[in-house]
Short mmCIF file of C-alpha atoms and ligand atoms in Angstrom, two decimals:
data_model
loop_
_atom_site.label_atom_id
_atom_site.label_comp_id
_atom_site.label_asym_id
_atom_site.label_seq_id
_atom_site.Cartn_x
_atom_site.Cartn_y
_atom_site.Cartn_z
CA UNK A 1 17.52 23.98 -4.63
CA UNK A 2 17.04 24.81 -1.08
CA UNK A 3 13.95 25.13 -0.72
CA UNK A 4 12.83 21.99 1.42
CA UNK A 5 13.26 22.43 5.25
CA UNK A 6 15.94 20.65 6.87
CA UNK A 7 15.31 16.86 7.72
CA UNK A 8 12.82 16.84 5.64
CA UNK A 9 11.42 13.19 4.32
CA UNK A 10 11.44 11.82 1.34
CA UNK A 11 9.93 8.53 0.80
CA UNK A 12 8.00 6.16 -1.33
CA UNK A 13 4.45 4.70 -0.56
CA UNK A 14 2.48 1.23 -1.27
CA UNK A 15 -0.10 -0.80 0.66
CA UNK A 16 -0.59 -4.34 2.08
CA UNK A 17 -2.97 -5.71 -0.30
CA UNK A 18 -1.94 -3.97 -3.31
CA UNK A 19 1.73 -5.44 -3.55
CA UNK A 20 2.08 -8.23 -0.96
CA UNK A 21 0.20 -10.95 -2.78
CA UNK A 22 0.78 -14.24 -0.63
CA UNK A 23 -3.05 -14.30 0.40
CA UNK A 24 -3.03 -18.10 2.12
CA UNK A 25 0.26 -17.99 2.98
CA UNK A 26 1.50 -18.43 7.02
CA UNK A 27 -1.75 -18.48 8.25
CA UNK A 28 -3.06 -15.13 6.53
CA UNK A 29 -7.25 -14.69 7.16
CA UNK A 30 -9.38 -13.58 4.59
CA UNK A 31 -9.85 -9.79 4.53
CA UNK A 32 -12.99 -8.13 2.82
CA UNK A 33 -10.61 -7.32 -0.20
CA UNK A 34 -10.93 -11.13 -1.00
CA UNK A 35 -14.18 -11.19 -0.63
CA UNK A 36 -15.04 -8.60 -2.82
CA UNK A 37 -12.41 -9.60 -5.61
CA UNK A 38 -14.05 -13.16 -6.06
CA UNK A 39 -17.82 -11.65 -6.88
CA UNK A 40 -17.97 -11.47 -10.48
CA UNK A 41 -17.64 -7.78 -12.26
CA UNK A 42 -16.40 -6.46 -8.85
CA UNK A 43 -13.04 -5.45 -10.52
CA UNK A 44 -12.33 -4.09 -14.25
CA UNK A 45 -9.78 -6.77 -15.10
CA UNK A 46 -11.40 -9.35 -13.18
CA UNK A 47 -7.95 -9.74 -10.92
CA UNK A 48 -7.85 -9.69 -7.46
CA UNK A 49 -4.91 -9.17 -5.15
CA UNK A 50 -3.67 -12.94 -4.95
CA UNK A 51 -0.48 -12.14 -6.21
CA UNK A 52 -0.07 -8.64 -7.16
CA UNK A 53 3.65 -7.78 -7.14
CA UNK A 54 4.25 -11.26 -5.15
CA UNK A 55 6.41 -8.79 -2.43
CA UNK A 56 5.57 -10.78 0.23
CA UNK A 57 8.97 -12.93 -1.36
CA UNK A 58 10.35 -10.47 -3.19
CA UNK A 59 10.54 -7.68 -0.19
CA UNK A 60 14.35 -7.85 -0.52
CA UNK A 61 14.26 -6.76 -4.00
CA UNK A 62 12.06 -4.31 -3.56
CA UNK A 63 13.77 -2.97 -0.26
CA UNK A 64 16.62 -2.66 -2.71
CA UNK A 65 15.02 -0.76 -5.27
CA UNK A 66 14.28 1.95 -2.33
CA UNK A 67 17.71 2.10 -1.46
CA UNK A 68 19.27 2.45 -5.08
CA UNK A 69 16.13 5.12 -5.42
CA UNK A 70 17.63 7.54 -2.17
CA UNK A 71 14.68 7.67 -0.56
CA UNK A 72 14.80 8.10 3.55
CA UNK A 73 11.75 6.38 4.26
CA UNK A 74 9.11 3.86 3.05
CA UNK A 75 5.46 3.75 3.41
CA UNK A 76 4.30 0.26 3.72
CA UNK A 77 1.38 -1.20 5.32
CA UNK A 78 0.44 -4.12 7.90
CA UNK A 79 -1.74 -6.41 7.05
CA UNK A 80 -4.49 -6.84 9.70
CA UNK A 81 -5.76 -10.52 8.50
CA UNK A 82 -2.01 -11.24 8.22
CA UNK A 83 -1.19 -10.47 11.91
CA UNK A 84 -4.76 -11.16 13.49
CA UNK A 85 -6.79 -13.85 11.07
CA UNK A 86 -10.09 -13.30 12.69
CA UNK A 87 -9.48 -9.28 13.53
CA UNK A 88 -8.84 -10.09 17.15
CA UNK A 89 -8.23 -12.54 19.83
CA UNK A 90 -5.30 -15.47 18.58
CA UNK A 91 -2.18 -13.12 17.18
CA UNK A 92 -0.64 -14.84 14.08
CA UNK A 93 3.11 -14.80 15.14
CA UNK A 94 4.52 -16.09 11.55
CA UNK A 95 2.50 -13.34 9.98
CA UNK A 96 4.28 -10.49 12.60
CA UNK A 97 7.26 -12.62 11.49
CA UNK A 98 6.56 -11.11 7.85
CA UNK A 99 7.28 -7.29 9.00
CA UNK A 100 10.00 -8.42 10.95
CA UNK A 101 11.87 -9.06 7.97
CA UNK A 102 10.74 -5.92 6.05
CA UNK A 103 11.77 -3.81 9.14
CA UNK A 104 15.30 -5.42 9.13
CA UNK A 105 16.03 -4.93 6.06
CA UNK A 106 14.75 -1.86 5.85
CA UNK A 107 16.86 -0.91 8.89
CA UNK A 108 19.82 -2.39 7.31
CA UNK A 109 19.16 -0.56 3.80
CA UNK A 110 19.03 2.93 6.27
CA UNK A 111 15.53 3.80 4.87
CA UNK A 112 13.24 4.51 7.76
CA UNK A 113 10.01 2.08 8.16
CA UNK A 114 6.74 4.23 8.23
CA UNK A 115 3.84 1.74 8.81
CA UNK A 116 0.15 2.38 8.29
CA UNK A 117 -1.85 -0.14 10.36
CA UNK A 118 -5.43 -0.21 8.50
CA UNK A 119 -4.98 0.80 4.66
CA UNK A 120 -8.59 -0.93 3.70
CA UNK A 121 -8.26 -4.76 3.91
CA UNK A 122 -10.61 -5.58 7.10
CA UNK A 123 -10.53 -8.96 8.25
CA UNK A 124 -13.69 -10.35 7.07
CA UNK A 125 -14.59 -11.99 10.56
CA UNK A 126 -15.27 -8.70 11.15
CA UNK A 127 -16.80 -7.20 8.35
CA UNK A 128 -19.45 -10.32 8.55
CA UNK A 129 -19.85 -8.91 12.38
CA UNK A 130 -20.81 -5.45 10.85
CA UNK A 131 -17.45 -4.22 9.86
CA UNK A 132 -17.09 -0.13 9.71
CA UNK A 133 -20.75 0.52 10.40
CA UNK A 134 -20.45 -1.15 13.94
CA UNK A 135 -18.68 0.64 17.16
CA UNK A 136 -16.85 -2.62 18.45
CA UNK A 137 -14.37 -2.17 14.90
CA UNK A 138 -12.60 0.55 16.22
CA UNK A 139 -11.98 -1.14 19.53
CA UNK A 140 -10.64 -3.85 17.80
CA UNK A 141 -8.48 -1.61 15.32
CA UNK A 142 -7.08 -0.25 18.77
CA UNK A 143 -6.01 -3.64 19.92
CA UNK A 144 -4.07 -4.77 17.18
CA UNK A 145 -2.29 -1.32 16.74
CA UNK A 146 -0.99 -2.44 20.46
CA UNK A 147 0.33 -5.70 19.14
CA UNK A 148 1.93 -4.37 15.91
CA UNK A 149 3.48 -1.67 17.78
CA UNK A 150 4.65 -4.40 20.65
CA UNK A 151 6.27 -6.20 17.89
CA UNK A 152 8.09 -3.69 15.85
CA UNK A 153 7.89 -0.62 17.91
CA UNK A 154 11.51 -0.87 18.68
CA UNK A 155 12.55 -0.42 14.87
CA UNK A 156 9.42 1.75 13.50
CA UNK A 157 9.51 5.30 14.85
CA UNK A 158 6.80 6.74 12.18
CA UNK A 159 3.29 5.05 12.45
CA UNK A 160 -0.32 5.85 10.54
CA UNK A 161 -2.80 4.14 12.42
CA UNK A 162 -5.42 4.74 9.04
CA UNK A 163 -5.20 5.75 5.23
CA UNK A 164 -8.46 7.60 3.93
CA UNK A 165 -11.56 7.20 6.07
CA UNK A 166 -13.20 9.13 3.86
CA UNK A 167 -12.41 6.67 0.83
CA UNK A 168 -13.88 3.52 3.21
CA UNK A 169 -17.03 5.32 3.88
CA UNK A 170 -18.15 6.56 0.51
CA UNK A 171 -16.40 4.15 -1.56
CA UNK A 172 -16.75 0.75 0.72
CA UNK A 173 -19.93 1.77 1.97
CA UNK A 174 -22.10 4.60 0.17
CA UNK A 175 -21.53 3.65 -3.10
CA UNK A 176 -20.81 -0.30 -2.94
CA UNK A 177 -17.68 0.34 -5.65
CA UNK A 178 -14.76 -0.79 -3.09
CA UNK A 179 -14.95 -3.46 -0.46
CA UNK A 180 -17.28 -4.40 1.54
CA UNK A 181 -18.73 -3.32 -1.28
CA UNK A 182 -22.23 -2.14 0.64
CA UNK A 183 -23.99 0.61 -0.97
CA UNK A 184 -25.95 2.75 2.00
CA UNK A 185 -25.49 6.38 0.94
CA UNK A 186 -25.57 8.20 3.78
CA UNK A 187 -26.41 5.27 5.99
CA UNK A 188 -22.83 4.81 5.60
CA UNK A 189 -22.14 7.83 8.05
CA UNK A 190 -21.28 5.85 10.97
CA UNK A 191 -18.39 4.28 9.33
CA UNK A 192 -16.49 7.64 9.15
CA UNK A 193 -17.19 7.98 12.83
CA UNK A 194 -16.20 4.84 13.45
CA UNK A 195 -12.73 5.12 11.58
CA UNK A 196 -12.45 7.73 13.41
CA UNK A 197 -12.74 6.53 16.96
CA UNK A 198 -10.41 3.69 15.59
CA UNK A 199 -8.08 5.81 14.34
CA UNK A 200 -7.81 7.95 17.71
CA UNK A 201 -7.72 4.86 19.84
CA UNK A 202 -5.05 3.12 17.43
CA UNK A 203 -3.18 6.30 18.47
CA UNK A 204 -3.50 6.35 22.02
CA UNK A 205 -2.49 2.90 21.72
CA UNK A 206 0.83 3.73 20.06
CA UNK A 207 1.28 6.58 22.45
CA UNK A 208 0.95 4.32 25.18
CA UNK A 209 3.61 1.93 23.47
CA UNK A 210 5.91 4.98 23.28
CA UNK A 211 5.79 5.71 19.84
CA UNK A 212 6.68 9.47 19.06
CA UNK A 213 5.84 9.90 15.43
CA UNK A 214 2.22 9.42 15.09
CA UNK A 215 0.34 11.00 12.14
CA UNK A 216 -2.78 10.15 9.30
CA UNK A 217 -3.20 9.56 5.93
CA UNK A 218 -6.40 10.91 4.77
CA UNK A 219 -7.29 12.03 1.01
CA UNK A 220 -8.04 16.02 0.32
CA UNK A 221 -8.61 17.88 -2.68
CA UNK A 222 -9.79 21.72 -3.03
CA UNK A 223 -13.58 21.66 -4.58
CA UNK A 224 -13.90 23.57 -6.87
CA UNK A 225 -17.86 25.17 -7.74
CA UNK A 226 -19.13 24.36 -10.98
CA UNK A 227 -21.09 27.96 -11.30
CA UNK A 228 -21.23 31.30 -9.15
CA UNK A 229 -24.94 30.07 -9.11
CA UNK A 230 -26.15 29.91 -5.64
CA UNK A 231 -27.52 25.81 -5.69
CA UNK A 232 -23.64 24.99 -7.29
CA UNK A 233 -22.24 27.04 -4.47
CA UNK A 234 -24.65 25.40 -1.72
CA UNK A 235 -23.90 21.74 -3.47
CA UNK A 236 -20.30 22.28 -3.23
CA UNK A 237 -20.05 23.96 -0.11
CA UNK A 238 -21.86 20.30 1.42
CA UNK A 239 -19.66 18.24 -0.62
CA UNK A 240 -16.59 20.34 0.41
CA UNK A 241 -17.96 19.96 4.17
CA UNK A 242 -18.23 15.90 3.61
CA UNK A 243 -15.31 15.44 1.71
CA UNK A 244 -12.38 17.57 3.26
CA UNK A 245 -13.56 19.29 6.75
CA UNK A 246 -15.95 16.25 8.51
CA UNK A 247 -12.99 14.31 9.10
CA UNK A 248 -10.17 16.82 9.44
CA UNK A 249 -12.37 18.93 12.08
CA UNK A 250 -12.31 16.06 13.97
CA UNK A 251 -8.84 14.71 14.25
CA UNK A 252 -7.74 18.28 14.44
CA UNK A 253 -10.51 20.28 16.36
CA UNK A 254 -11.94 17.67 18.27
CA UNK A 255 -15.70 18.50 16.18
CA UNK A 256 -17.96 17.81 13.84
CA UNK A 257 -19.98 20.32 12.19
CA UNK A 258 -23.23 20.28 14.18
CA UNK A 259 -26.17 18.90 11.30
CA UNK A 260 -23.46 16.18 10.94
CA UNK A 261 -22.70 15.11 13.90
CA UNK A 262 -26.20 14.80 14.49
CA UNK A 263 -26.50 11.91 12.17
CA UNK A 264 -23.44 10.26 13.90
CA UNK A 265 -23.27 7.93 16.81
CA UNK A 266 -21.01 9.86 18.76
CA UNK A 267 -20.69 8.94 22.86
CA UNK A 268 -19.54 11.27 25.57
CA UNK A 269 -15.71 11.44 24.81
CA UNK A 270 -15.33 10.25 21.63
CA UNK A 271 -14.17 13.49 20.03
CA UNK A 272 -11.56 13.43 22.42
CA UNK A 273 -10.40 10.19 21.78
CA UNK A 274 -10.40 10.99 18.06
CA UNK A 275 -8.49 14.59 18.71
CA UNK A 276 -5.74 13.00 20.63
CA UNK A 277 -2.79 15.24 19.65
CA UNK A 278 -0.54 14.17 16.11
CA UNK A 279 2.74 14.45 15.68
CA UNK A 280 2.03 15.17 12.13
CA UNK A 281 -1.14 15.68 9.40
CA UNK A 282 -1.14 13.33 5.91
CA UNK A 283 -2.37 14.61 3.07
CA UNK A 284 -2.96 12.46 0.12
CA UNK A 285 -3.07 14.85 -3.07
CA UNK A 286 -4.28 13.80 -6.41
CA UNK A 287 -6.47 16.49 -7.95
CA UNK A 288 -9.26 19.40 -7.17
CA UNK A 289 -13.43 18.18 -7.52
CA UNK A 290 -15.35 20.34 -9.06
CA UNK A 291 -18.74 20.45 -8.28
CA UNK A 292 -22.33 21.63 -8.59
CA UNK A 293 -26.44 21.43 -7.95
CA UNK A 294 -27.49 17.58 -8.21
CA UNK A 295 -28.65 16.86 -11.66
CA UNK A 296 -26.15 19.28 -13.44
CA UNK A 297 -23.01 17.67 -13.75
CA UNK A 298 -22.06 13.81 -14.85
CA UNK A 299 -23.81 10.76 -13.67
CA UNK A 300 -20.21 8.60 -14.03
CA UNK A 301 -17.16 9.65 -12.66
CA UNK A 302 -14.00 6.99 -12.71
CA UNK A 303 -16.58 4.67 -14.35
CA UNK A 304 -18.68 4.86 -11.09
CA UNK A 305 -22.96 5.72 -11.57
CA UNK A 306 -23.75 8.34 -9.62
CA UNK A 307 -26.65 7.72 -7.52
CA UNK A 308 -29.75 10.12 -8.18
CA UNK A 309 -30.47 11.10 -4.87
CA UNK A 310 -26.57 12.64 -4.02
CA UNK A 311 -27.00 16.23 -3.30
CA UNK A 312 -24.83 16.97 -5.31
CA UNK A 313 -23.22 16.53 -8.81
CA UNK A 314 -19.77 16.20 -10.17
CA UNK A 315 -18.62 18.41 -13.35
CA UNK A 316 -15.28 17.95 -15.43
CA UNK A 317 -12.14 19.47 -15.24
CA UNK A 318 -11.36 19.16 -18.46
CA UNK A 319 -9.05 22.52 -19.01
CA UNK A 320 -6.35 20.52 -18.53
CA UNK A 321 -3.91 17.27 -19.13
CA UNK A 322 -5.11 14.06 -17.86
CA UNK A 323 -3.42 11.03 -16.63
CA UNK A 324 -3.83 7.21 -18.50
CA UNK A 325 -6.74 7.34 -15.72
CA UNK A 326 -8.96 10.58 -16.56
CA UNK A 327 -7.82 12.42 -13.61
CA UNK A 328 -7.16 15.90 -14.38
CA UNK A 329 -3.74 17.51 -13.36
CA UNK A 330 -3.82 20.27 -11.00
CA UNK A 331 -0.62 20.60 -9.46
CA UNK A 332 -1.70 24.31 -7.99
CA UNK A 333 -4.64 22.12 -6.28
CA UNK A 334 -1.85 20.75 -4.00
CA UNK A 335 -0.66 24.37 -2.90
CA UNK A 336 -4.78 25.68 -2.69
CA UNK A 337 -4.87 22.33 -0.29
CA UNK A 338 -2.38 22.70 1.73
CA UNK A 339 -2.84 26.90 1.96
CA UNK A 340 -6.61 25.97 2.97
CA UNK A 341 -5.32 23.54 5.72
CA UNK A 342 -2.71 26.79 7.41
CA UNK A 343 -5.95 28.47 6.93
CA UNK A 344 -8.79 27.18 8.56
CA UNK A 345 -6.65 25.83 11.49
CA UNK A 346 -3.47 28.09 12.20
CA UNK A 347 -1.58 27.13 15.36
CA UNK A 348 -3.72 24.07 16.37
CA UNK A 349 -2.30 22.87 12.81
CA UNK A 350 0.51 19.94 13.53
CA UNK A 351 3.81 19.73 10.94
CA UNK A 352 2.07 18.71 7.44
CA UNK A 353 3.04 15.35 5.13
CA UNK A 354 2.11 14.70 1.64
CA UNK A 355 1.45 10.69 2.66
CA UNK A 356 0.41 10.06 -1.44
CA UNK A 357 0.75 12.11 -4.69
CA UNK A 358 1.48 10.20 -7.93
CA UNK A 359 -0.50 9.18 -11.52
CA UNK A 360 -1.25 6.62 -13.27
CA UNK A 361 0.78 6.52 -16.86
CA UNK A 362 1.34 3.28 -18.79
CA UNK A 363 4.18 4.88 -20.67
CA UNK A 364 5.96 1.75 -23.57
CA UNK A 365 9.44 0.57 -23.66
CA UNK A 366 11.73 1.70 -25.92
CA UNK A 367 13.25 -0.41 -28.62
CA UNK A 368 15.98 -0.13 -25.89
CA UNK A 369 14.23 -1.51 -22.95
CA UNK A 370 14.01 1.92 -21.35
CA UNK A 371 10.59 3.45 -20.19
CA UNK A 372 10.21 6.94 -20.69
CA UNK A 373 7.85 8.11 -18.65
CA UNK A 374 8.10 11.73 -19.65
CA UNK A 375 4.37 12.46 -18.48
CA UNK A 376 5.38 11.48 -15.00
CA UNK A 377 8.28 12.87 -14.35
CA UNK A 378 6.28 16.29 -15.29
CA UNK A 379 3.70 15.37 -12.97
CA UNK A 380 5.91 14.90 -10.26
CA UNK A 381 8.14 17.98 -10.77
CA UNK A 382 5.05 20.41 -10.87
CA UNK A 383 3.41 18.66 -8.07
CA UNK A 384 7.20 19.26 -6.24
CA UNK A 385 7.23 23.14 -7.49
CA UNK A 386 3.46 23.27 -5.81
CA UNK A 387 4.63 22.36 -2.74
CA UNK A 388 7.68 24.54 -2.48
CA UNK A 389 4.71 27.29 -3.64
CA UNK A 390 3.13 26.13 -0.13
CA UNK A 391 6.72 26.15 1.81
CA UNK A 392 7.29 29.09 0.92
CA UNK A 393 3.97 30.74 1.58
CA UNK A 394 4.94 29.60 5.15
CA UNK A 395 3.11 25.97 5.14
CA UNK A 396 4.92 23.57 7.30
CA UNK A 397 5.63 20.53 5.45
CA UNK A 398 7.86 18.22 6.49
CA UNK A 399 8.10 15.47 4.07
CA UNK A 400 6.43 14.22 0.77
CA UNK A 401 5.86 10.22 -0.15
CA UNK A 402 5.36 9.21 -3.68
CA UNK A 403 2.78 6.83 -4.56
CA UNK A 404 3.59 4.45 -5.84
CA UNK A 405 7.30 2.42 -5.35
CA UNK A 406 5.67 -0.12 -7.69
CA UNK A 407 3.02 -0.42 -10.30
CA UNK A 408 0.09 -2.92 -8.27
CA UNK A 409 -3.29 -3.92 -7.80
CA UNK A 410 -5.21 -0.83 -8.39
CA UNK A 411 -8.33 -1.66 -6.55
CA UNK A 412 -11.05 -1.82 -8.21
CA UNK A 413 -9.42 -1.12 -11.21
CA UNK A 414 -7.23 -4.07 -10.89
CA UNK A 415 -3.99 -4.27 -13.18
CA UNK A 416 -5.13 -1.25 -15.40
CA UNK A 417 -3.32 1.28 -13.91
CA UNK A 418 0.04 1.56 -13.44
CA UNK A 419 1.17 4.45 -10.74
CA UNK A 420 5.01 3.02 -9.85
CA UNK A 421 8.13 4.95 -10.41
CA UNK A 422 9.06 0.99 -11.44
CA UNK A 423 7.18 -1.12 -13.83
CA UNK A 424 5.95 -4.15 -13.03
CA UNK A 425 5.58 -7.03 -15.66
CA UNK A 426 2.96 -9.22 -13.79
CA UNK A 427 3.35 -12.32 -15.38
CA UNK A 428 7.43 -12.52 -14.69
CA UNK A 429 7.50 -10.31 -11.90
CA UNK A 430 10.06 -8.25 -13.21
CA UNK A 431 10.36 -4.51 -11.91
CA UNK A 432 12.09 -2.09 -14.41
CA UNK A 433 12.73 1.27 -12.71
CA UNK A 434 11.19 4.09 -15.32
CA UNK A 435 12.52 7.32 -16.09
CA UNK A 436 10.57 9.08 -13.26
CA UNK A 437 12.74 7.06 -10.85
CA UNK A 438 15.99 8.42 -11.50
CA UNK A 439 14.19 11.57 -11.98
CA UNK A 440 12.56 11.54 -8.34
CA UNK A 441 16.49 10.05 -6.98
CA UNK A 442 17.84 13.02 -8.56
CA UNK A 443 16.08 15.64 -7.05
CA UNK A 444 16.16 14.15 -3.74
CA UNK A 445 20.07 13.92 -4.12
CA UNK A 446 19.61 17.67 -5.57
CA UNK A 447 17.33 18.77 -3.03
CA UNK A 448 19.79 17.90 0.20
C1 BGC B 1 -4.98 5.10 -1.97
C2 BGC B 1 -4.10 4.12 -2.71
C3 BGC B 1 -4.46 4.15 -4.20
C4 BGC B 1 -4.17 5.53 -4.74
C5 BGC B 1 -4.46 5.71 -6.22
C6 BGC B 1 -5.20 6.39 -2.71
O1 BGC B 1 -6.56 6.69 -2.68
O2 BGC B 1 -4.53 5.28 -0.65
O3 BGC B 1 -4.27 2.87 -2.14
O4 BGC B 1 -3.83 3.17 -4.93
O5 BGC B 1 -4.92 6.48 -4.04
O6 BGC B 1 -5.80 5.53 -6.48
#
């Protein structure tokens, strides 16, 4: 099966708050995660991060599971509230002390540390200072990238200074459904820019620390129009423009699309800042939109009530299989993603990743103990024949990361969904790798 590129990387993905658990521990400061767990009805299950997969102690364990597993690298990320309580000034040394560990024995496992700086927990000293929607965020994102990178930067080569803007703006603050949990519609605009500038200035910060493997994990999915009408084209071509190209234009172009950038509060040289050259481009893949005139399509999707005054409305792929969390399956979405990405930017396109692609099954044990996860494993292998599709179309990828290593805390779904390649019983804290994870360790081992 020869079909990957040479060196190319195959990993596993999780995030801070989702496995680390530990919250008060070492001098850890509250992050807007917290915050948002503890108001009543925030999250499905009522659960909140506190303990999650308890890695925090258990990171030897679970740095053992990614050996055994084959992969070459492991998406993990810092905790900002861990490392700075307040967001900035006093630098929590026992909290660096945490990643030190994880780096070592990562190191010593020979699976290559790839650490995303800002995957969504905000310290909430600066969330109650304005958080996202304020300029002086960034600035402060930019700082601490400089003392993660100080700390570690001799044992991580692969950094991602941010995972999904896109995901903080409409889902922290449009629609109030993540944390912060504020619900300005398209008041929330700023916040993309502002992830943005953070993101680019995290960057030059790494750059300037000499790191040589600097890339992004942001969320895209082909949209799909509900109708050949000409309102379901129009509403899709916005949503399309909001959801894929605002941010991607300007990490990769150095632009935003002019009616949009109007709204924004973009200073002389920002763009640039924000377009500082990548190393490489992360794409987190789960599954096409589909999408039409406002008023036509559903008014929940995941569970969430669509506002009225969106312009435009979502309509269901429902065609096809779904994982244990409604999403549809679309593994040729991943190779009309990637194909549209070669596309729209030819040569000023960087080396592509796949930073996230995985589902959410909640397959039983067996009378045997074994879990079967049969659905997964066939999500994962069409999702892997997709991207070859890509490849071999003449897409540069360079690696693909799994989400997730471990089933965690699902955001605002809490413990309801389970996306590991291991199980995780959460009252014992026992992991139990599925199926899908000698499945995924196979066809690495196959693949080299
Ligand atoms: C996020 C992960 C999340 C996963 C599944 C991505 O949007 O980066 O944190 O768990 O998707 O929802």
């Amino acid at each position: 099966m020869a079909t990957y590129p040479d060196g190319f990387l195959w990993g596993a993905a999780t995030a801070a708050y989702q496995i680390e658990g530990a919250v008060d521990a070492d001098g850890r400061g509250a992050s807007v995660w917290d915050t948002f767990c503890a108001r009543p009805g925030r999250i499905a299950d009522g659960s909140s991060g506190a303990i999650a997969c308890d890695h925090y102690h258990r990171y030897a364990e679970d740095v053992q599971l990614l050996r055994d597993l084959g992969v070459d690298a492991y998406r993990f990320s810092v905790s900002w509230p861990r490392v700075l309580p307040t967001g900035t000034g006093q630098v929590n040394g026992a909290g660096l002390d945490f990643y030190d560990r994880l780096v070592d024995a990562l190191c010593a496992a020979g699976v290559a540390p790839v650490a995303t700086l800002f995957h969504w927990d905000t310290p909430q000293a600066l969330e109650d200072a304005g958080g996202w929607l304020v300029r002086d965020t960034a600035h402060r994102l930019g700082e601490y990238a400089a003392v993660v990178a100080d700390r570690l930067g001799d044992r991580v080569a692969h950094w991602i200074p941010i995972n999904e803007p896109r995901e903080v703006t409409m889902l922290g603050y449009g629609l109030g459904v993540h944390a912060p949990g504020r619900t300005g519609l398209f008041d929330a605009l700023p916040v993309a820019h502002h992830l943005l500038l953070g993101h680019g200035l995290a960057t030059r910060a790494l750059r300037a620390a000499g790191a040589t493997s600097v890339g992004i994990a942001a969320s895209h999915s082909p949209t799909w129009t509900a109708s050949d009408s000409a309102p379901d084209r129009e509403a899709a071509g916005f949503f399309d423009l909001i959801n894929n190209w605002l941010f991607a234009d300007a990490v990769l172009r150095g632009e935003y699309d002019a009616d949009l950038g109007a709204l924004l509060p973009v200073r002389d040289g920002d763009l640039e800042v924000i377009s500082t050259p990548l190393d490489w481009y992360g794409i987190n893949y789960y599954n096409p939109t589909r999408v039409g005139a406002p008023g036509s399509g559903a008014q929940e999707v995941d569970g969430i009530a669509m506002p009225e005054e969106l312009p435009f409305s979502f309509a269901p792929i429902d065609d096809v299989p779904h994982t244990d969390f409604g999403w549809p399956v679309v593994p040729e979405g991943l190779t009309e993603i990637l194909l549209a990405f070669a596309e729209r930017y030819g040569d000023a396109l960087p080396p592509l990743m796949i930073t996230e692609n995985g589902c959410s099954y909640d397959d039983p044990a067996g009378p045997d103990g074994r879990i079967v996860d049969e659905r997964r494993i066939r999500y994962l292998d069409s999702h892997l024949t997709a991207l070859r599709a890509a490849i071999a179309q003449g897409v540069d990828v360079r690696g693909y990361f799994t989400w997730s290593l471990l089933d965690n805390f699902e955001w605002a779904e809490g413990y309801r969904q389970r996306f590991g390649l291991v199980h995780v019983d959460f009252d014992s804290q026992v992991r139990t790798p599925r199926a899908s994870y000698q499945w995924f360790g196979d066809h690495i081992r196959a693949s080299r």
